[in-house]
Amino acid sequence: MAVLQSFRTALRIVTETPVLVAFALAFGLVGALNNASGPAGAVGSLLQLLAVPALTGAFYTVADGARPGSDTDLRASTAAQRYYVSLLGATLLAGLVVFVVAMVVGGSVLGYVGFDRLNAVLNGSASLTPAELAASGVALVVLMAVVYVFIFFDTAVVLDGQTAGGSLSRSVDFVLSNLRAVVGYAVVATAVTSVVDLPVLWFVTLDGATTVAGAVTAFQAPMSTVDIAVVAVGSTVTTLVGRTYKVCFYRACADAAPGADPESGDGEWTA
């Protein structure tokens, strides 16, 4: 099964390709700064927009080249330049689509719950009713479904050479053509990254808050240098494993498609 085979391949690549750690650390630092406040947050947001596309092109190319049977020999620096414009454009397009959907879905929930009640919930003076909680849950599922439909746009750019617009279309086709496998991938990827992400989110970003109001207050508070460092380390780990897994999974499904080259798959390392 591509879901588990790809994960085993990803772990093997991570342990045998040290350069990926350096790229993952860069991702982690950018992500941590992006979550900070003040000037550091502004720098992080700028790097998130301008530097991440280059890092993505380099990381995916190195990870793809480390797969068994891969014939990829493109240098990371060359890949960072070659795919930069398409990755930047695709990131902006995907972000715009998700933003519009989030506004529509969020606006619908807000209209159902009501601004005053939602404000009361956030302040801790009220709680959602079962119906309101169910509506919020449905909205979250819809939003996550949209996110996952476009989640493979970056791999489509780097691994398939798609343009910005073409990468979104390719991601949709990939997800719909491999729906069961993508669901399995989402479960595994979420479970693995949550081992690191949830403790960091709970104890660092939200400062162990036990109420909605406390979580909102903690999230808005400035992060200390130590907190930024912890977030950076956590993001480095999840990026290293998560993005490598993404490359391996995408390649495994693409190679298994009709007409694909059977010798380029991950079968060499399957259990």
Protein backbone atom coordinates (compact mmCIF):
# COMPACT_ATOMS: atom_id res chain seq x y z
CA MET A 1 0.00 0.00 0.00
CA ALA A 2 1.42 3.36 -1.08
CA VAL A 3 0.48 5.08 2.19
CA LEU A 4 2.63 2.92 4.46
CA GLN A 5 5.31 2.05 1.92
CA SER A 6 5.89 5.72 1.22
CA PHE A 7 6.18 6.48 4.91
CA ARG A 8 8.82 3.79 5.38
CA THR A 9 10.69 5.14 2.38
CA ALA A 10 10.49 8.67 3.78
CA LEU A 11 11.97 7.59 7.11
CA ARG A 12 14.81 5.84 5.30
CA ILE A 13 15.53 8.94 3.22
CA VAL A 14 15.48 11.21 6.28
CA THR A 15 18.08 9.10 8.07
CA GLU A 16 20.34 8.82 5.03
CA THR A 17 20.13 12.37 3.61
CA PRO A 18 21.56 14.85 6.15
CA VAL A 19 21.23 17.85 3.82
CA LEU A 20 17.46 17.62 4.21
CA VAL A 21 17.90 18.52 7.88
CA ALA A 22 19.46 21.84 6.90
CA PHE A 23 16.55 22.68 4.61
CA ALA A 24 14.05 21.58 7.27
CA LEU A 25 15.78 23.80 9.84
CA ALA A 26 15.39 26.77 7.48
CA PHE A 27 11.69 25.95 7.14
CA GLY A 28 11.43 25.70 10.93
CA LEU A 29 13.06 29.07 11.54
CA VAL A 30 10.85 30.79 9.00
CA GLY A 31 7.75 29.18 10.49
CA ALA A 32 8.72 30.18 14.03
CA LEU A 33 9.38 33.78 13.03
CA ASN A 34 6.10 33.87 11.16
CA ASN A 35 4.31 32.99 14.42
CA ALA A 36 6.13 35.69 16.37
CA SER A 37 4.88 39.23 16.89
CA GLY A 38 6.33 42.64 16.13
CA PRO A 39 9.31 43.06 13.77
CA ALA A 40 10.21 39.36 14.01
CA GLY A 41 6.73 38.41 12.85
CA ALA A 42 6.92 40.85 9.95
CA VAL A 43 10.25 39.37 8.86
CA GLY A 44 8.82 35.87 9.22
CA SER A 45 5.79 36.71 7.08
CA LEU A 46 8.03 38.16 4.37
CA LEU A 47 10.30 35.11 4.41
CA GLN A 48 7.27 32.83 4.38
CA LEU A 49 6.16 34.43 1.13
CA LEU A 50 9.50 34.95 -0.60
CA ALA A 51 11.89 32.30 0.75
CA VAL A 52 9.67 29.24 1.20
CA PRO A 53 9.11 28.68 -2.56
CA ALA A 54 12.89 28.43 -3.07
CA LEU A 55 13.28 26.13 -0.07
CA THR A 56 10.43 23.96 -1.32
CA GLY A 57 11.98 23.52 -4.75
CA ALA A 58 15.34 22.58 -3.24
CA PHE A 59 13.92 20.27 -0.56
CA TYR A 60 11.60 18.34 -2.87
CA THR A 61 14.32 17.90 -5.49
CA VAL A 62 16.80 16.49 -2.95
CA ALA A 63 14.16 14.20 -1.40
CA ASP A 64 13.04 13.00 -4.81
CA GLY A 65 16.63 12.31 -5.86
CA ALA A 66 17.19 10.23 -2.70
CA ARG A 67 14.37 7.81 -3.52
CA PRO A 68 15.37 4.30 -4.62
CA GLY A 69 15.49 4.00 -8.39
CA SER A 70 15.26 7.77 -8.89
CA ASP A 71 17.00 9.26 -11.92
CA THR A 72 16.70 12.85 -10.64
CA ASP A 73 20.09 14.57 -10.72
CA LEU A 74 19.03 18.23 -10.60
CA ARG A 75 21.02 20.32 -8.12
CA ALA A 76 19.11 21.87 -5.22
CA SER A 77 20.28 25.39 -6.09
CA THR A 78 19.15 24.97 -9.69
CA ALA A 79 15.78 23.62 -8.59
CA ALA A 80 15.29 26.53 -6.19
CA GLN A 81 15.63 28.93 -9.10
CA ARG A 82 13.85 26.88 -11.75
CA TYR A 83 10.62 26.34 -9.82
CA TYR A 84 10.57 29.57 -7.83
CA VAL A 85 8.14 31.60 -9.93
CA SER A 86 5.69 28.72 -10.40
CA LEU A 87 5.78 27.83 -6.71
CA LEU A 88 5.28 31.45 -5.67
CA GLY A 89 2.39 31.89 -8.08
CA ALA A 90 0.80 28.60 -7.11
CA THR A 91 1.12 29.45 -3.41
CA LEU A 92 -0.64 32.76 -3.93
CA LEU A 93 -3.38 31.17 -6.06
CA ALA A 94 -4.00 28.32 -3.61
CA GLY A 95 -3.96 30.74 -0.70
CA LEU A 96 -6.49 32.96 -2.44
CA VAL A 97 -8.84 30.04 -3.14
CA VAL A 98 -8.64 28.78 0.44
CA PHE A 99 -9.11 32.32 1.76
CA VAL A 100 -12.27 32.84 -0.31
CA VAL A 101 -13.68 29.48 0.80
CA ALA A 102 -12.79 30.24 4.42
CA MET A 103 -14.56 33.59 4.19
CA VAL A 104 -17.69 31.98 2.72
CA VAL A 105 -17.72 29.09 5.19
CA GLY A 106 -16.77 31.28 8.15
CA GLY A 107 -19.35 33.88 7.18
CA SER A 108 -22.03 31.19 7.02
CA VAL A 109 -21.14 29.93 10.50
CA LEU A 110 -21.01 33.48 11.84
CA GLY A 111 -24.40 34.20 10.34
CA TYR A 112 -25.81 31.07 11.96
CA VAL A 113 -24.25 31.53 15.38
CA GLY A 114 -24.38 35.31 15.50
CA PHE A 115 -21.58 37.79 16.16
CA ASP A 116 -22.60 38.54 19.74
CA ARG A 117 -22.78 34.87 20.72
CA LEU A 118 -19.48 34.09 19.03
CA ASN A 119 -17.86 37.00 20.84
CA ALA A 120 -19.29 35.70 24.11
CA VAL A 121 -17.86 32.25 23.39
CA LEU A 122 -14.43 33.70 22.68
CA ASN A 123 -14.61 35.70 25.90
CA GLY A 124 -15.51 32.60 27.86
CA SER A 125 -18.91 33.87 28.99
CA ALA A 126 -20.90 31.43 26.83
CA SER A 127 -20.51 28.09 25.11
CA LEU A 128 -21.68 26.72 21.79
CA THR A 129 -24.87 24.68 21.66
CA PRO A 130 -24.70 21.16 20.15
CA ALA A 131 -26.25 22.48 16.93
CA GLU A 132 -23.78 25.36 16.73
CA LEU A 133 -20.90 23.02 17.50
CA ALA A 134 -22.07 20.65 14.75
CA ALA A 135 -22.28 23.54 12.28
CA SER A 136 -18.76 24.62 13.21
CA GLY A 137 -17.56 21.04 12.76
CA VAL A 138 -19.11 20.76 9.31
CA ALA A 139 -17.55 24.07 8.31
CA LEU A 140 -14.14 22.87 9.49
CA VAL A 141 -14.49 19.62 7.52
CA VAL A 142 -15.44 21.54 4.37
CA LEU A 143 -12.48 23.88 4.76
CA MET A 144 -10.03 21.02 5.39
CA ALA A 145 -11.40 19.17 2.35
CA VAL A 146 -10.68 22.21 0.18
CA VAL A 147 -7.19 22.52 1.66
CA TYR A 148 -6.42 18.88 0.88
CA VAL A 149 -7.75 19.13 -2.66
CA PHE A 150 -5.02 21.67 -3.40
CA ILE A 151 -2.36 20.38 -1.00
CA PHE A 152 -0.25 18.69 -3.69
CA PHE A 153 0.19 21.80 -5.85
CA ASP A 154 3.83 22.19 -4.78
CA THR A 155 4.76 18.60 -5.57
CA ALA A 156 3.02 19.01 -8.94
CA VAL A 157 5.29 21.98 -9.70
CA VAL A 158 8.56 20.36 -8.65
CA LEU A 159 7.95 16.73 -9.58
CA ASP A 160 5.75 17.22 -12.66
CA GLY A 161 7.01 20.59 -13.89
CA GLN A 162 3.54 22.14 -13.77
CA THR A 163 2.93 25.88 -14.04
CA ALA A 164 1.24 27.81 -11.21
CA GLY A 165 -2.27 27.37 -12.60
CA GLY A 166 -1.62 23.87 -13.90
CA SER A 167 -0.36 22.73 -10.51
CA LEU A 168 -3.71 23.43 -8.85
CA SER A 169 -5.56 21.51 -11.54
CA ARG A 170 -3.05 18.65 -11.27
CA SER A 171 -3.49 18.55 -7.49
CA VAL A 172 -7.27 18.24 -7.86
CA ASP A 173 -6.89 15.45 -10.43
CA PHE A 174 -4.34 13.67 -8.25
CA VAL A 175 -6.55 13.75 -5.16
CA LEU A 176 -9.69 12.62 -6.99
CA SER A 177 -7.81 9.84 -8.79
CA ASN A 178 -6.23 8.56 -5.57
CA LEU A 179 -8.96 9.49 -3.09
CA ARG A 180 -8.69 6.46 -0.80
CA ALA A 181 -4.91 6.65 -0.70
CA VAL A 182 -5.00 10.40 -0.06
CA VAL A 183 -7.36 9.87 2.89
CA GLY A 184 -4.92 7.33 4.29
CA TYR A 185 -2.03 9.69 3.67
CA ALA A 186 -3.87 12.51 5.46
CA VAL A 187 -4.51 10.29 8.50
CA VAL A 188 -0.89 9.11 8.73
CA ALA A 189 0.63 12.53 8.05
CA THR A 190 -1.65 14.22 10.58
CA ALA A 191 -1.04 11.58 13.24
CA VAL A 192 2.74 11.68 12.83
CA THR A 193 3.10 15.46 12.80
CA SER A 194 0.61 15.86 15.65
CA VAL A 195 2.99 14.00 17.97
CA VAL A 196 5.20 17.09 17.81
CA ASP A 197 2.79 19.83 16.75
CA LEU A 198 0.11 19.37 19.42
CA PRO A 199 2.41 19.56 22.49
CA VAL A 200 4.17 22.61 21.03
CA LEU A 201 0.83 24.25 20.23
CA TRP A 202 -0.63 23.47 23.64
CA PHE A 203 2.28 24.28 25.94
CA VAL A 204 4.06 26.99 23.95
CA THR A 205 1.72 28.79 21.58
CA LEU A 206 -1.40 28.52 23.79
CA ASP A 207 0.52 28.46 27.09
CA GLY A 208 -1.49 25.51 28.40
CA ALA A 209 -4.80 27.40 28.17
CA THR A 210 -7.90 25.46 29.27
CA THR A 211 -10.53 27.90 28.01
CA VAL A 212 -11.27 29.50 24.66
CA ALA A 213 -10.68 32.95 26.13
CA GLY A 214 -7.35 31.85 27.57
CA ALA A 215 -6.30 30.33 24.27
CA VAL A 216 -7.15 33.53 22.38
CA THR A 217 -5.22 35.63 24.89
CA ALA A 218 -2.18 33.33 24.79
CA PHE A 219 -2.20 33.21 21.00
CA GLN A 220 -2.18 37.01 20.79
CA ALA A 221 0.59 37.44 23.37
CA PRO A 222 4.19 38.05 22.13
CA MET A 223 6.38 34.94 22.03
CA SER A 224 9.64 34.84 23.95
CA THR A 225 12.95 33.90 22.33
CA VAL A 226 12.78 30.48 24.00
CA ASP A 227 9.27 29.90 22.69
CA ILE A 228 10.35 30.84 19.16
CA ALA A 229 13.26 28.39 19.42
CA VAL A 230 10.97 25.58 20.60
CA VAL A 231 8.52 26.24 17.77
CA ALA A 232 11.42 26.27 15.30
CA VAL A 233 12.69 22.88 16.50
CA GLY A 234 9.21 21.37 16.39
CA SER A 235 8.58 22.76 12.92
CA THR A 236 11.95 21.42 11.74
CA VAL A 237 11.04 17.88 12.79
CA THR A 238 7.56 17.90 11.28
CA THR A 239 8.83 19.52 8.07
CA LEU A 240 11.63 17.00 7.69
CA VAL A 241 9.35 13.99 8.02
CA GLY A 242 6.15 15.48 6.60
CA ARG A 243 7.55 16.96 3.40
CA THR A 244 9.71 13.94 2.66
CA TYR A 245 6.67 11.72 3.14
CA LYS A 246 4.69 13.96 0.81
CA VAL A 247 7.25 13.58 -1.97
CA CYS A 248 7.44 9.80 -1.56
CA PHE A 249 3.65 9.40 -1.46
CA TYR A 250 3.11 11.58 -4.53
CA ARG A 251 5.74 9.68 -6.50
CA ALA A 252 4.40 6.29 -5.40
CA CYS A 253 0.86 7.13 -6.55
CA ALA A 254 2.06 8.75 -9.78
CA ASP A 255 4.31 5.78 -10.59
CA ALA A 256 1.42 3.38 -9.94
CA ALA A 257 -0.83 5.19 -12.41
CA PRO A 258 -1.51 3.54 -15.81
CA GLY A 259 1.34 4.23 -18.20
CA ALA A 260 3.84 5.06 -15.47
CA ASP A 261 7.35 3.62 -15.47
CA PRO A 262 7.26 0.63 -13.08
CA GLU A 263 10.99 0.84 -12.47
CA SER A 264 10.76 4.29 -10.91
CA GLY A 265 8.59 3.26 -7.94
CA ASP A 266 9.46 2.59 -4.32
CA GLY A 267 9.05 -1.18 -4.49
CA GLU A 268 12.74 -1.73 -3.77
CA TRP A 269 12.25 -0.76 -0.13
CA THR A 270 8.84 -2.24 0.55
CA ALA A 271 8.48 -4.72 3.39
